JSON list of C-alpha atoms in Angstrom, two decimals:
[
{"chain": "A", "resi": 1, "resn": "MET", "atom": "CA", "xyz": [-17.02, 15.74, -27.34]},
{"chain": "A", "resi": 2, "resn": "THR", "atom": "CA", "xyz": [-15.59, 14.21, -24.05]},
{"chain": "A", "resi": 3, "resn": "LEU", "atom": "CA", "xyz": [-12.69, 16.29, -22.69]},
{"chain": "A", "resi": 4, "resn": "ARG", "atom": "CA", "xyz": [-9.54, 14.21, -23.01]},
{"chain": "A", "resi": 5, "resn": "VAL", "atom": "CA", "xyz": [-7.13, 14.96, -19.98]},
{"chain": "A", "resi": 6, "resn": "ALA", "atom": "CA", "xyz": [-3.68, 13.41, -19.81]},
{"chain": "A", "resi": 7, "resn": "ILE", "atom": "CA", "xyz": [-1.95, 13.08, -16.49]},
{"chain": "A", "resi": 8, "resn": "VAL", "atom": "CA", "xyz": [1.77, 12.49, -16.81]},
{"chain": "A", "resi": 9, "resn": "GLY", "atom": "CA", "xyz": [3.09, 10.71, -13.73]},
{"chain": "A", "resi": 10, "resn": "SER", "atom": "CA", "xyz": [1.19, 8.74, -11.16]},
{"chain": "A", "resi": 11, "resn": "GLY", "atom": "CA", "xyz": [2.81, 9.26, -7.98]},
{"chain": "A", "resi": 12, "resn": "PRO", "atom": "CA", "xyz": [1.00, 11.23, -5.16]},
{"chain": "A", "resi": 13, "resn": "THR", "atom": "CA", "xyz": [0.51, 14.32, -7.06]},
{"chain": "A", "resi": 14, "resn": "GLY", "atom": "CA", "xyz": [-1.02, 12.41, -10.01]},
{"chain": "A", "resi": 15, "resn": "LEU", "atom": "CA", "xyz": [-3.23, 10.54, -7.66]},
{"chain": "A", "resi": 16, "resn": "TYR", "atom": "CA", "xyz": [-4.61, 13.54, -5.92]},
{"chain": "A", "resi": 17, "resn": "THR", "atom": "CA", "xyz": [-5.31, 15.24, -9.07]},
{"chain": "A", "resi": 18, "resn": "PHE", "atom": "CA", "xyz": [-6.85, 12.10, -10.56]},
{"chain": "A", "resi": 19, "resn": "GLN", "atom": "CA", "xyz": [-9.27, 11.95, -7.48]},
{"chain": "A", "resi": 20, "resn": "LYS", "atom": "CA", "xyz": [-10.31, 15.61, -7.87]},
{"chain": "A", "resi": 21, "resn": "LEU", "atom": "CA", "xyz": [-10.81, 15.16, -11.69]},
{"chain": "A", "resi": 22, "resn": "ILE", "atom": "CA", "xyz": [-13.20, 12.03, -11.32]},
{"chain": "A", "resi": 23, "resn": "GLU", "atom": "CA", "xyz": [-15.54, 14.19, -8.93]},
{"chain": "A", "resi": 24, "resn": "THR", "atom": "CA", "xyz": [-17.01, 15.95, -12.03]},
{"chain": "A", "resi": 25, "resn": "ALA", "atom": "CA", "xyz": [-20.06, 14.94, -13.21]},
{"chain": "A", "resi": 26, "resn": "GLU", "atom": "CA", "xyz": [-19.07, 15.47, -16.80]},
{"chain": "A", "resi": 27, "resn": "PRO", "atom": "CA", "xyz": [-17.65, 12.22, -18.37]},
{"chain": "A", "resi": 28, "resn": "LEU", "atom": "CA", "xyz": [-13.85, 12.76, -18.89]},
{"chain": "A", "resi": 29, "resn": "SER", "atom": "CA", "xyz": [-11.38, 10.61, -20.96]},
{"chain": "A", "resi": 30, "resn": "ILE", "atom": "CA", "xyz": [-8.28, 10.37, -18.62]},
{"chain": "A", "resi": 31, "resn": "PHE", "atom": "CA", "xyz": [-5.19, 9.04, -19.77]},
{"chain": "A", "resi": 32, "resn": "ILE", "atom": "CA", "xyz": [-2.48, 8.34, -17.30]},
{"chain": "A", "resi": 33, "resn": "PHE", "atom": "CA", "xyz": [1.22, 7.92, -18.40]},
{"chain": "A", "resi": 34, "resn": "GLU", "atom": "CA", "xyz": [3.76, 6.41, -15.87]},
{"chain": "A", "resi": 35, "resn": "LYS", "atom": "CA", "xyz": [7.45, 5.84, -16.53]},
{"chain": "A", "resi": 36, "resn": "GLY", "atom": "CA", "xyz": [7.54, 2.93, -14.13]},
{"chain": "A", "resi": 37, "resn": "ASP", "atom": "CA", "xyz": [6.16, -0.54, -14.42]},
{"chain": "A", "resi": 38, "resn": "ARG", "atom": "CA", "xyz": [3.40, 0.08, -11.59]},
{"chain": "A", "resi": 39, "resn": "ALA", "atom": "CA", "xyz": [1.39, 3.13, -11.77]},
{"chain": "A", "resi": 40, "resn": "GLY", "atom": "CA", "xyz": [0.23, 4.82, -8.55]},
{"chain": "A", "resi": 41, "resn": "ILE", "atom": "CA", "xyz": [3.45, 4.32, -6.37]},
{"chain": "A", "resi": 42, "resn": "GLY", "atom": "CA", "xyz": [5.49, 7.46, -6.92]},
{"chain": "A", "resi": 43, "resn": "MET", "atom": "CA", "xyz": [9.21, 7.37, -7.54]},
{"chain": "A", "resi": 44, "resn": "PRO", "atom": "CA", "xyz": [10.53, 7.84, -4.07]},
{"chain": "A", "resi": 45, "resn": "TYR", "atom": "CA", "xyz": [8.56, 4.79, -2.95]},
{"chain": "A", "resi": 46, "resn": "THR", "atom": "CA", "xyz": [9.60, 2.33, -5.42]},
{"chain": "A", "resi": 47, "resn": "SER", "atom": "CA", "xyz": [12.12, -0.39, -5.05]},
{"chain": "A", "resi": 48, "resn": "GLU", "atom": "CA", "xyz": [14.49, 1.15, -7.51]},
{"chain": "A", "resi": 49, "resn": "THR", "atom": "CA", "xyz": [14.85, 4.30, -5.37]},
{"chain": "A", "resi": 50, "resn": "ALA", "atom": "CA", "xyz": [14.20, 2.97, -1.77]},
{"chain": "A", "resi": 51, "resn": "ASP", "atom": "CA", "xyz": [15.15, 0.31, 0.58]},
{"chain": "A", "resi": 52, "resn": "ARG", "atom": "CA", "xyz": [12.87, -1.65, 2.95]},
{"chain": "A", "resi": 53, "resn": "ARG", "atom": "CA", "xyz": [14.68, -0.14, 5.65]},
{"chain": "A", "resi": 54, "resn": "MET", "atom": "CA", "xyz": [14.10, 3.54, 4.54]},
{"chain": "A", "resi": 55, "resn": "LEU", "atom": "CA", "xyz": [11.37, 5.34, 6.36]},
{"chain": "A", "resi": 56, "resn": "ALA", "atom": "CA", "xyz": [9.06, 7.74, 4.86]},
{"chain": "A", "resi": 57, "resn": "ASN", "atom": "CA", "xyz": [9.02, 11.13, 6.53]},
{"chain": "A", "resi": 58, "resn": "ILE", "atom": "CA", "xyz": [5.31, 11.45, 6.62]},
{"chain": "A", "resi": 59, "resn": "ALA", "atom": "CA", "xyz": [2.66, 9.52, 8.92]},
{"chain": "A", "resi": 60, "resn": "SER", "atom": "CA", "xyz": [-0.81, 8.77, 8.30]},
{"chain": "A", "resi": 61, "resn": "ILE", "atom": "CA", "xyz": [-2.07, 11.68, 10.10]},
{"chain": "A", "resi": 62, "resn": "GLU", "atom": "CA", "xyz": [-0.41, 13.96, 7.58]},
{"chain": "A", "resi": 63, "resn": "ILE", "atom": "CA", "xyz": [-1.64, 12.21, 4.61]},
{"chain": "A", "resi": 64, "resn": "PRO", "atom": "CA", "xyz": [-4.94, 13.30, 3.04]},
{"chain": "A", "resi": 65, "resn": "PRO", "atom": "CA", "xyz": [-7.04, 10.13, 2.62]},
{"chain": "A", "resi": 66, "resn": "LEU", "atom": "CA", "xyz": [-7.66, 8.78, -0.96]},
{"chain": "A", "resi": 67, "resn": "ASN", "atom": "CA", "xyz": [-10.14, 6.21, -0.90]},
{"chain": "A", "resi": 68, "resn": "GLN", "atom": "CA", "xyz": [-9.22, 5.33, 2.79]},
{"chain": "A", "resi": 69, "resn": "SER", "atom": "CA", "xyz": [-6.57, 6.59, 5.22]},
{"chain": "A", "resi": 70, "resn": "TYR", "atom": "CA", "xyz": [-3.20, 5.24, 5.28]},
{"chain": "A", "resi": 71, "resn": "HIS", "atom": "CA", "xyz": [-3.83, 4.00, 8.84]},
{"chain": "A", "resi": 72, "resn": "ASP", "atom": "CA", "xyz": [-6.97, 2.29, 7.80]},
{"chain": "A", "resi": 73, "resn": "TRP", "atom": "CA", "xyz": [-5.38, 0.66, 4.96]},
{"chain": "A", "resi": 74, "resn": "LEU", "atom": "CA", "xyz": [-2.36, -0.57, 7.23]},
{"chain": "A", "resi": 75, "resn": "THR", "atom": "CA", "xyz": [-5.11, -1.87, 9.71]},
{"chain": "A", "resi": 76, "resn": "SER", "atom": "CA", "xyz": [-6.57, -3.90, 6.93]},
{"chain": "A", "resi": 77, "resn": "GLN", "atom": "CA", "xyz": [-3.23, -5.76, 5.79]},
{"chain": "A", "resi": 78, "resn": "PRO", "atom": "CA", "xyz": [-2.33, -9.12, 7.03]},
{"chain": "A", "resi": 79, "resn": "LYS", "atom": "CA", "xyz": [-0.11, -8.85, 10.23]},
{"chain": "A", "resi": 80, "resn": "ALA", "atom": "CA", "xyz": [2.62, -10.89, 8.60]},
{"chain": "A", "resi": 81, "resn": "ILE", "atom": "CA", "xyz": [2.93, -8.25, 5.87]},
{"chain": "A", "resi": 82, "resn": "LEU", "atom": "CA", "xyz": [3.26, -5.47, 8.06]},
{"chain": "A", "resi": 83, "resn": "ARG", "atom": "CA", "xyz": [5.94, -7.56, 10.17]},
{"chain": "A", "resi": 84, "resn": "SER", "atom": "CA", "xyz": [7.71, -8.09, 6.90]},
{"chain": "A", "resi": 85, "resn": "TYR", "atom": "CA", "xyz": [8.35, -4.37, 6.53]},
{"chain": "A", "resi": 86, "resn": "GLY", "atom": "CA", "xyz": [9.24, -3.96, 10.23]},
{"chain": "A", "resi": 87, "resn": "VAL", "atom": "CA", "xyz": [6.09, -2.52, 11.40]},
{"chain": "A", "resi": 88, "resn": "ASP", "atom": "CA", "xyz": [4.58, -3.90, 14.71]},
{"chain": "A", "resi": 89, "resn": "PRO", "atom": "CA", "xyz": [0.90, -4.70, 13.76]},
{"chain": "A", "resi": 90, "resn": "ASP", "atom": "CA", "xyz": [-0.07, -4.50, 17.42]},
{"chain": "A", "resi": 91, "resn": "THR", "atom": "CA", "xyz": [1.35, -0.95, 18.30]},
{"chain": "A", "resi": 92, "resn": "PHE", "atom": "CA", "xyz": [1.40, 1.18, 15.22]},
{"chain": "A", "resi": 93, "resn": "ASP", "atom": "CA", "xyz": [-0.88, 4.23, 15.27]},
{"chain": "A", "resi": 94, "resn": "VAL", "atom": "CA", "xyz": [-1.64, 7.44, 12.99]},
{"chain": "A", "resi": 95, "resn": "ARG", "atom": "CA", "xyz": [1.68, 8.84, 13.97]},
{"chain": "A", "resi": 96, "resn": "THR", "atom": "CA", "xyz": [3.86, 5.98, 13.22]},
{"chain": "A", "resi": 97, "resn": "PHE", "atom": "CA", "xyz": [6.71, 6.54, 10.49]},
{"chain": "A", "resi": 98, "resn": "THR", "atom": "CA", "xyz": [6.64, 3.28, 8.15]},
{"chain": "A", "resi": 99, "resn": "PRO", "atom": "CA", "xyz": [9.00, 2.35, 5.44]},
{"chain": "A", "resi": 100, "resn": "ARG", "atom": "CA", "xyz": [8.75, 4.22, 2.09]},
{"chain": "A", "resi": 101, "resn": "MET", "atom": "CA", "xyz": [7.94, 0.98, 0.24]},
{"chain": "A", "resi": 102, "resn": "LEU", "atom": "CA", "xyz": [5.15, 0.24, 2.19]},
{"chain": "A", "resi": 103, "resn": "LEU", "atom": "CA", "xyz": [3.63, 3.71, 1.82]},
{"chain": "A", "resi": 104, "resn": "GLY", "atom": "CA", "xyz": [4.12, 3.24, -1.95]},
{"chain": "A", "resi": 105, "resn": "GLU", "atom": "CA", "xyz": [1.97, 0.13, -1.81]},
{"chain": "A", "resi": 106, "resn": "TYR", "atom": "CA", "xyz": [-0.57, 2.05, -0.22]},
{"chain": "A", "resi": 107, "resn": "PHE", "atom": "CA", "xyz": [-0.72, 4.52, -3.01]},
{"chain": "A", "resi": 108, "resn": "ARG", "atom": "CA", "xyz": [-0.72, 1.73, -5.56]},
{"chain": "A", "resi": 109, "resn": "ALA", "atom": "CA", "xyz": [-3.84, 0.17, -3.82]},
{"chain": "A", "resi": 110, "resn": "GLN", "atom": "CA", "xyz": [-5.52, 3.61, -3.81]},
{"chain": "A", "resi": 111, "resn": "PHE", "atom": "CA", "xyz": [-4.69, 4.20, -7.54]},
{"chain": "A", "resi": 112, "resn": "VAL", "atom": "CA", "xyz": [-6.46, 0.88, -8.35]},
{"chain": "A", "resi": 113, "resn": "SER", "atom": "CA", "xyz": [-9.52, 1.70, -6.26]},
{"chain": "A", "resi": 114, "resn": "LEU", "atom": "CA", "xyz": [-9.64, 5.19, -7.87]},
{"chain": "A", "resi": 115, "resn": "VAL", "atom": "CA", "xyz": [-9.67, 3.73, -11.28]},
{"chain": "A", "resi": 116, "resn": "GLY", "atom": "CA", "xyz": [-12.57, 1.46, -10.45]},
{"chain": "A", "resi": 117, "resn": "LYS", "atom": "CA", "xyz": [-14.42, 4.65, -8.90]},
{"chain": "A", "resi": 118, "resn": "ALA", "atom": "CA", "xyz": [-13.79, 6.63, -12.08]},
{"chain": "A", "resi": 119, "resn": "GLU", "atom": "CA", "xyz": [-15.18, 3.95, -14.46]},
{"chain": "A", "resi": 120, "resn": "ALA", "atom": "CA", "xyz": [-18.16, 3.43, -12.16]},
{"chain": "A", "resi": 121, "resn": "ARG", "atom": "CA", "xyz": [-18.83, 7.15, -12.41]},
{"chain": "A", "resi": 122, "resn": "GLY", "atom": "CA", "xyz": [-18.71, 7.04, -16.33]},
{"chain": "A", "resi": 123, "resn": "HIS", "atom": "CA", "xyz": [-15.23, 8.33, -16.84]},
{"chain": "A", "resi": 124, "resn": "PHE", "atom": "CA", "xyz": [-13.07, 6.56, -19.51]},
{"chain": "A", "resi": 125, "resn": "VAL", "atom": "CA", "xyz": [-9.61, 5.71, -18.03]},
{"chain": "A", "resi": 126, "resn": "SER", "atom": "CA", "xyz": [-6.53, 4.46, -20.14]},
{"chain": "A", "resi": 127, "resn": "ILE", "atom": "CA", "xyz": [-3.34, 3.55, -18.32]},
{"chain": "A", "resi": 128, "resn": "HIS", "atom": "CA", "xyz": [-0.07, 3.50, -19.88]},
{"chain": "A", "resi": 129, "resn": "GLU", "atom": "CA", "xyz": [2.71, 1.97, -17.79]},
{"chain": "A", "resi": 130, "resn": "GLY", "atom": "CA", "xyz": [6.38, 1.78, -18.68]},
{"chain": "A", "resi": 131, "resn": "THR", "atom": "CA", "xyz": [5.82, 4.99, -20.82]},
{"chain": "A", "resi": 132, "resn": "GLU", "atom": "CA", "xyz": [7.99, 7.94, -20.75]},
{"chain": "A", "resi": 133, "resn": "ILE", "atom": "CA", "xyz": [6.98, 11.13, -21.85]},
{"chain": "A", "resi": 134, "resn": "ALA", "atom": "CA", "xyz": [9.81, 13.23, -23.57]},
{"chain": "A", "resi": 135, "resn": "ASP", "atom": "CA", "xyz": [8.06, 16.40, -24.67]},
{"chain": "A", "resi": 136, "resn": "VAL", "atom": "CA", "xyz": [4.71, 18.21, -24.39]},
{"chain": "A", "resi": 137, "resn": "VAL", "atom": "CA", "xyz": [3.81, 20.08, -27.78]},
{"chain": "A", "resi": 138, "resn": "PRO", "atom": "CA", "xyz": [1.12, 22.67, -28.04]},
{"chain": "A", "resi": 139, "resn": "GLU", "atom": "CA", "xyz": [-0.84, 22.29, -31.36]},
{"chain": "A", "resi": 140, "resn": "GLY", "atom": "CA", "xyz": [-3.64, 24.95, -31.82]},
{"chain": "A", "resi": 141, "resn": "ARG", "atom": "CA", "xyz": [-6.37, 24.05, -29.25]},
{"chain": "A", "resi": 142, "resn": "HIS", "atom": "CA", "xyz": [-4.69, 20.77, -28.33]},
{"chain": "A", "resi": 143, "resn": "VAL", "atom": "CA", "xyz": [-1.58, 19.34, -26.90]},
{"chain": "A", "resi": 144, "resn": "ARG", "atom": "CA", "xyz": [0.47, 16.48, -28.36]},
{"chain": "A", "resi": 145, "resn": "LEU", "atom": "CA", "xyz": [2.61, 14.17, -26.16]},
{"chain": "A", "resi": 146, "resn": "GLU", "atom": "CA", "xyz": [5.73, 12.71, -27.40]},
{"chain": "A", "resi": 147, "resn": "THR", "atom": "CA", "xyz": [6.96, 9.52, -25.80]},
{"chain": "A", "resi": 148, "resn": "THR", "atom": "CA", "xyz": [10.51, 8.43, -25.92]},
{"chain": "A", "resi": 149, "resn": "VAL", "atom": "CA", "xyz": [9.51, 5.99, -28.89]},
{"chain": "A", "resi": 150, "resn": "GLY", "atom": "CA", "xyz": [7.30, 8.54, -30.71]},
{"chain": "A", "resi": 151, "resn": "PRO", "atom": "CA", "xyz": [3.95, 10.43, -30.40]},
{"chain": "A", "resi": 152, "resn": "ALA", "atom": "CA", "xyz": [1.23, 9.11, -28.16]},
{"chain": "A", "resi": 153, "resn": "ASP", "atom": "CA", "xyz": [-1.92, 7.78, -29.90]},
{"chain": "A", "resi": 154, "resn": "GLU", "atom": "CA", "xyz": [-4.14, 10.72, -28.85]},
{"chain": "A", "resi": 155, "resn": "ASN", "atom": "CA", "xyz": [-3.92, 14.51, -28.78]},
{"chain": "A", "resi": 156, "resn": "PHE", "atom": "CA", "xyz": [-5.39, 16.03, -25.53]},
{"chain": "A", "resi": 157, "resn": "ASP", "atom": "CA", "xyz": [-7.24, 19.13, -24.50]},
{"chain": "A", "resi": 158, "resn": "ARG", "atom": "CA", "xyz": [-5.38, 19.32, -21.26]},
{"chain": "A", "resi": 159, "resn": "VAL", "atom": "CA", "xyz": [-2.21, 17.95, -19.70]},
{"chain": "A", "resi": 160, "resn": "ILE", "atom": "CA", "xyz": [-1.22, 17.65, -16.20]},
{"chain": "A", "resi": 161, "resn": "LEU", "atom": "CA", "xyz": [2.58, 17.31, -15.59]},
{"chain": "A", "resi": 162, "resn": "ALA", "atom": "CA", "xyz": [2.94, 15.46, -12.20]},
{"chain": "A", "resi": 163, "resn": "THR", "atom": "CA", "xyz": [6.55, 14.14, -12.60]},
{"chain": "A", "resi": 164, "resn": "GLY", "atom": "CA", "xyz": [7.59, 14.87, -9.23]},
{"chain": "A", "resi": 165, "resn": "HIS", "atom": "CA", "xyz": [11.25, 15.33, -8.68]},
{"chain": "A", "resi": 166, "resn": "MET", "atom": "CA", "xyz": [14.63, 13.32, -9.42]},
{"chain": "A", "resi": 167, "resn": "PHE", "atom": "CA", "xyz": [17.23, 12.99, -6.84]},
{"chain": "A", "resi": 168, "resn": "PRO", "atom": "CA", "xyz": [20.43, 14.72, -7.63]},
{"chain": "A", "resi": 169, "resn": "ILE", "atom": "CA", "xyz": [23.21, 12.92, -9.42]},
{"chain": "A", "resi": 170, "resn": "ASP", "atom": "CA", "xyz": [25.79, 11.97, -6.54]},
{"chain": "A", "resi": 171, "resn": "ASP", "atom": "CA", "xyz": [29.48, 11.85, -6.93]},
{"chain": "A", "resi": 172, "resn": "ASP", "atom": "CA", "xyz": [30.82, 8.39, -6.91]},
{"chain": "A", "resi": 173, "resn": "PRO", "atom": "CA", "xyz": [31.19, 7.07, -3.36]},
{"chain": "A", "resi": 174, "resn": "THR", "atom": "CA", "xyz": [34.41, 6.01, -2.06]},
{"chain": "A", "resi": 175, "resn": "ASP", "atom": "CA", "xyz": [35.32, 3.46, 0.67]},
{"chain": "A", "resi": 176, "resn": "HIS", "atom": "CA", "xyz": [34.86, 6.19, 3.27]},
{"chain": "A", "resi": 177, "resn": "TYR", "atom": "CA", "xyz": [32.61, 8.91, 1.71]},
{"chain": "A", "resi": 178, "resn": "TYR", "atom": "CA", "xyz": [29.06, 8.49, 0.83]},
{"chain": "A", "resi": 179, "resn": "PRO", "atom": "CA", "xyz": [27.11, 11.63, -0.87]},
{"chain": "A", "resi": 180, "resn": "SER", "atom": "CA", "xyz": [23.82, 10.16, 0.28]},
{"chain": "A", "resi": 181, "resn": "PRO", "atom": "CA", "xyz": [22.11, 6.91, 1.68]},
{"chain": "A", "resi": 182, "resn": "TRP", "atom": "CA", "xyz": [21.32, 6.08, -2.09]},
{"chain": "A", "resi": 183, "resn": "SER", "atom": "CA", "xyz": [24.74, 6.20, -3.39]},
{"chain": "A", "resi": 184, "resn": "GLY", "atom": "CA", "xyz": [25.68, 2.89, -1.75]},
{"chain": "A", "resi": 185, "resn": "LEU", "atom": "CA", "xyz": [25.84, 3.34, 1.87]},
{"chain": "A", "resi": 186, "resn": "ILE", "atom": "CA", "xyz": [22.54, 1.28, 2.39]},
{"chain": "A", "resi": 187, "resn": "ASP", "atom": "CA", "xyz": [24.36, -1.83, 0.95]},
{"chain": "A", "resi": 188, "resn": "ALA", "atom": "CA", "xyz": [27.77, -0.93, 2.48]},
{"chain": "A", "resi": 189, "resn": "ASP", "atom": "CA", "xyz": [29.61, -3.26, 4.82]},
{"chain": "A", "resi": 190, "resn": "ILE", "atom": "CA", "xyz": [30.60, -0.64, 7.70]},
{"chain": "A", "resi": 191, "resn": "PRO", "atom": "CA", "xyz": [32.99, -1.88, 10.20]},
{"chain": "A", "resi": 192, "resn": "ALA", "atom": "CA", "xyz": [33.33, -0.36, 13.75]},
{"chain": "A", "resi": 193, "resn": "ALA", "atom": "CA", "xyz": [34.31, 3.07, 13.07]},
{"chain": "A", "resi": 194, "resn": "GLU", "atom": "CA", "xyz": [33.38, 6.73, 13.86]},
{"chain": "A", "resi": 195, "resn": "VAL", "atom": "CA", "xyz": [30.77, 8.06, 11.45]},
{"chain": "A", "resi": 196, "resn": "GLY", "atom": "CA", "xyz": [29.77, 11.62, 10.68]},
{"chain": "A", "resi": 197, "resn": "ALA", "atom": "CA", "xyz": [26.63, 12.86, 9.00]},
{"chain": "A", "resi": 198, "resn": "MET", "atom": "CA", "xyz": [26.12, 16.26, 7.62]},
{"chain": "A", "resi": 199, "resn": "GLY", "atom": "CA", "xyz": [22.54, 17.27, 8.07]},
{"chain": "A", "resi": 200, "resn": "THR", "atom": "CA", "xyz": [19.76, 16.07, 10.29]},
{"chain": "A", "resi": 201, "resn": "SER", "atom": "CA", "xyz": [16.85, 15.55, 7.65]},
{"chain": "A", "resi": 202, "resn": "LEU", "atom": "CA", "xyz": [15.30, 12.29, 6.75]},
{"chain": "A", "resi": 203, "resn": "SER", "atom": "CA", "xyz": [18.45, 11.42, 4.70]},
{"chain": "A", "resi": 204, "resn": "ALA", "atom": "CA", "xyz": [20.22, 11.60, 7.90]},
{"chain": "A", "resi": 205, "resn": "ILE", "atom": "CA", "xyz": [17.97, 9.28, 9.54]},
{"chain": "A", "resi": 206, "resn": "ASP", "atom": "CA", "xyz": [18.22, 6.95, 6.67]},
{"chain": "A", "resi": 207, "resn": "ALA", "atom": "CA", "xyz": [21.96, 7.26, 6.88]},
{"chain": "A", "resi": 208, "resn": "ALA", "atom": "CA", "xyz": [21.93, 6.21, 10.70]},
{"chain": "A", "resi": 209, "resn": "MET", "atom": "CA", "xyz": [19.77, 3.40, 9.95]},
{"chain": "A", "resi": 210, "resn": "ALA", "atom": "CA", "xyz": [21.88, 2.21, 7.11]},
{"chain": "A", "resi": 211, "resn": "VAL", "atom": "CA", "xyz": [25.03, 2.22, 9.48]},
{"chain": "A", "resi": 212, "resn": "ALA", "atom": "CA", "xyz": [23.25, 0.59, 12.26]},
{"chain": "A", "resi": 213, "resn": "CYS", "atom": "CA", "xyz": [21.91, -2.26, 10.04]}
]
């Protein structure tokens, strides 16, 4: 019988797992469950958790290629699309930091290509977008997945959890304090003032960009 493998989460961890799985010569039945509406993007790179002005903290030179490198994919995009994300199509290179949402579109495109490659190699792929997994239940030699609306239609031989991370729940922002750029700062109207940022990580860069914008 064909081995049934479920991947829970289709962000970068799920994508690289999927890429490795389809290299096997043995046909597999691969089921991909994604809570979001579009599989392949990854939670940190969606419009729900990011803004077009927020930069990713990883450049093409640091990203293992999927079907193609991030730089090659960017090169293949219309210049107008790159400009709409604030990327200069004539000057970017493999070390350029780009908006998170643009990186998410790259992952989405690679996911679609990987699905086609998987099917061409004889694997069966079933994609379940908008499906949140609530529990993973071992049952003898198989595993059952429970969604938020009931059990999934299949039992699985293997389940890979690739659900990533969740941003911490911030305290409510005030008119002068924002726990993170995601708590309202990116959309706030900041008057001329002295601004302090605790920390110098990517979040601090996002905060500086938010204030400047």
